[in-house]
């Protein structure tokens, strides 16, 4: 098991969370699931564009970057 940092960037200030996963692939899946949840919680306004980005890293090395946007 390894500890991963999940850095969420979007309309709010950056937020860094930590999680433990067995593999990099598991951390990627967690990132996708987490970003999906964040998209569900993001208030949608008429014509309101926004973007969310989640960067997963382990020991300072970027593992993946997941992005979602609405325009």
Coordinates of N, CA and C in Angstrom, one line a residue:
X1 N 0.8 -1.2 0.0 CA 0.0 0.0 0.0 C 0.9 1.2 0.0
X2 N 0.4 2.2 -0.8 CA 1.2 3.5 -0.9 C 0.2 4.6 -0.6
X3 N 0.8 5.7 -0.1 CA 0.0 6.9 0.1 C 0.0 7.9 -1.1
X4 N -1.1 8.3 -1.5 CA -1.2 9.2 -2.7 C -1.8 10.5 -2.3
X5 N -1.3 11.6 -2.9 CA -1.9 12.9 -2.8 C -2.9 13.2 -3.9
X6 N -4.1 13.6 -3.6 CA -5.1 14.0 -4.6 C -5.3 15.5 -4.5
X7 N -4.8 16.2 -5.5 CA -4.9 17.7 -5.5 C -6.1 18.1 -6.4
X8 N -7.1 18.7 -5.8 CA -8.3 19.1 -6.5 C -8.2 20.6 -6.8
X9 N -8.3 20.9 -8.1 CA -8.2 22.3 -8.5 C -9.6 22.7 -9.3
X10 N -10.1 23.8 -9.0 CA -11.4 24.2 -9.6 C -11.7 25.6 -9.2
X11 N -13.0 25.8 -9.1 CA -13.5 27.2 -8.7 C -13.1 27.6 -7.3
X12 N -12.9 26.6 -6.4 CA -12.5 26.9 -5.0 C -11.0 26.9 -5.0
X13 N -10.4 27.3 -3.9 CA -8.9 27.1 -3.7 C -8.5 25.7 -3.8
X14 N -7.3 25.4 -4.2 CA -6.8 24.0 -4.3 C -7.0 23.3 -2.9
X15 N -7.4 22.0 -3.0 CA -7.6 21.2 -1.9 C -6.7 19.9 -2.1
X16 N -5.9 19.6 -1.1 CA -5.1 18.3 -1.2 C -5.6 17.3 -0.2
X17 N -6.0 16.2 -0.6 CA -6.4 15.1 0.2 C -5.4 13.9 0.0
X18 N -5.4 13.1 1.0 CA -4.5 11.9 0.9 C -5.3 10.6 1.0
X19 N -4.9 9.6 0.3 CA -5.5 8.3 0.3 C -4.5 7.2 0.1
X20 N -4.9 6.0 0.5 CA -4.0 4.9 0.4 C -4.6 3.9 -0.7
X21 N -3.8 3.5 -1.6 CA -4.2 2.5 -2.6 C -3.1 1.5 -2.8
X22 N -3.5 0.3 -3.3 CA -2.5 -0.8 -3.4 C -1.6 -0.6 -4.7
X23 N -2.2 0.0 -5.7 CA -1.4 0.2 -7.0 C -1.8 1.6 -7.6
X24 N -1.0 2.0 -8.5 CA -1.2 3.3 -9.3 C -2.6 3.2 -10.0
X25 N -2.9 2.0 -10.5 CA -4.2 1.8 -11.2 C -5.3 2.0 -10.3
X26 N -5.2 1.5 -9.1 CA -6.3 1.7 -8.1 C -6.4 3.2 -7.7
X27 N -5.3 3.9 -7.6 CA -5.3 5.4 -7.4 C -6.0 6.1 -8.5
X28 N -5.7 5.7 -9.8 CA -6.4 6.3 -10.9 C -7.9 6.1 -10.8
X29 N -8.3 4.9 -10.5 CA -9.8 4.6 -10.4 C -10.4 5.5 -9.3
X30 N -9.7 5.6 -8.2 CA -10.2 6.4 -7.1 C -10.4 7.9 -7.6
X31 N -9.4 8.4 -8.3 CA -9.4 9.8 -8.9 C -10.7 10.0 -9.7
X32 N -10.9 9.0 -10.6 CA -12.1 9.1 -11.5 C -13.4 9.1 -10.7
X33 N -13.5 8.2 -9.7 CA -14.7 8.2 -8.9 C -14.9 9.5 -8.1
X34 N -13.8 10.0 -7.5 CA -13.8 11.2 -6.7 C -14.3 12.4 -7.6
X35 N -13.7 12.5 -8.8 CA -14.0 13.6 -9.6 C -15.5 13.5 -10.1
X36 N -15.9 12.3 -10.3 CA -17.3 12.1 -10.7 C -18.3 12.6 -9.5
X37 N -17.9 12.3 -8.3 CA -18.7 12.8 -7.2 C -18.7 14.3 -7.1
X38 N -17.5 14.9 -7.3 CA -17.4 16.3 -7.2 C -18.2 17.0 -8.3
X39 N -18.3 16.4 -9.5 CA -19.1 16.9 -10.6 C -20.6 16.9 -10.2
X40 N -21.0 15.8 -9.5 CA -22.4 15.7 -9.1 C -22.7 16.8 -8.1
X41 N -21.8 17.2 -7.2 CA -22.0 18.2 -6.2 C -21.9 19.6 -6.6
X42 N -21.2 19.8 -7.8 CA -21.0 21.2 -8.3 C -22.3 21.8 -8.7
X43 N -22.7 23.0 -8.1 CA -23.9 23.6 -8.6 C -23.8 24.1 -10.0
X44 N -24.8 23.7 -10.8 CA -24.9 24.1 -12.2 C -25.8 25.3 -12.4
X45 N -25.3 26.4 -12.9 CA -26.1 27.6 -13.2 C -26.3 27.7 -14.7
X46 N -27.3 28.3 -15.1 CA -27.5 28.5 -16.5 C -26.4 29.2 -17.1
X47 N -25.7 28.6 -18.1 CA -24.6 29.2 -18.7 C -23.3 29.3 -17.9
X48 N -23.3 28.6 -16.7 CA -22.2 28.7 -15.9 C -21.1 27.7 -16.2
X49 N -20.0 28.2 -16.8 CA -18.9 27.3 -17.1 C -18.0 27.1 -16.0
X50 N -17.5 25.9 -15.8 CA -16.5 25.6 -14.8 C -15.6 24.4 -15.2
X51 N -14.5 24.2 -14.5 CA -13.6 23.1 -14.8 C -13.1 22.6 -13.5
X52 N -12.9 21.3 -13.4 CA -12.3 20.6 -12.2 C -11.2 19.8 -12.7
X53 N -10.1 19.8 -11.9 CA -8.9 19.0 -12.3 C -8.5 18.3 -11.0
X54 N -8.1 17.0 -11.1 CA -7.6 16.2 -10.0 C -6.3 15.6 -10.4
X55 N -5.2 16.0 -9.7 CA -3.9 15.5 -10.0 C -3.5 14.5 -8.9
X56 N -3.2 13.3 -9.3 CA -2.8 12.2 -8.3 C -1.3 12.1 -8.4
X57 N -0.7 12.1 -7.2 CA 0.8 12.0 -7.1 C 1.2 11.1 -6.0
X58 N 2.3 10.5 -6.1 CA 2.9 9.6 -5.1 C 4.4 10.0 -4.9
X59 N 4.7 10.4 -3.7 CA 6.1 10.8 -3.4 C 6.6 11.9 -4.4
X60 N 5.6 12.9 -4.7 CA 6.0 14.0 -5.5 C 6.0 13.7 -7.0
X61 N 5.7 12.5 -7.4 CA 5.7 12.1 -8.9 C 4.2 12.0 -9.3
X62 N 3.9 12.7 -10.4 CA 2.5 12.7 -10.9 C 2.2 11.4 -11.5
X63 N 1.1 10.8 -11.0 CA 0.7 9.5 -11.5 C -0.4 9.7 -12.7
X64 N -1.3 10.6 -12.4 CA -2.3 10.9 -13.5 C -2.9 12.2 -13.2
X65 N -3.6 12.7 -14.2 CA -4.4 14.0 -14.1 C -5.7 13.7 -14.8
X66 N -6.8 14.0 -14.0 CA -8.1 13.8 -14.5 C -8.8 15.2 -14.6
X67 N -9.4 15.5 -15.7 CA -10.0 16.8 -15.9 C -11.5 16.6 -16.4
X68 N -12.3 17.5 -15.9 CA -13.7 17.6 -16.4 C -14.1 19.1 -16.5
X69 N -14.9 19.4 -17.5 CA -15.3 20.8 -17.6 C -16.7 20.9 -18.3
X70 N -17.3 22.0 -18.0 CA -18.6 22.3 -18.6 C -18.5 23.7 -19.1
X71 N -18.9 23.8 -20.4 CA -18.8 25.1 -21.0 C -20.1 25.6 -21.6

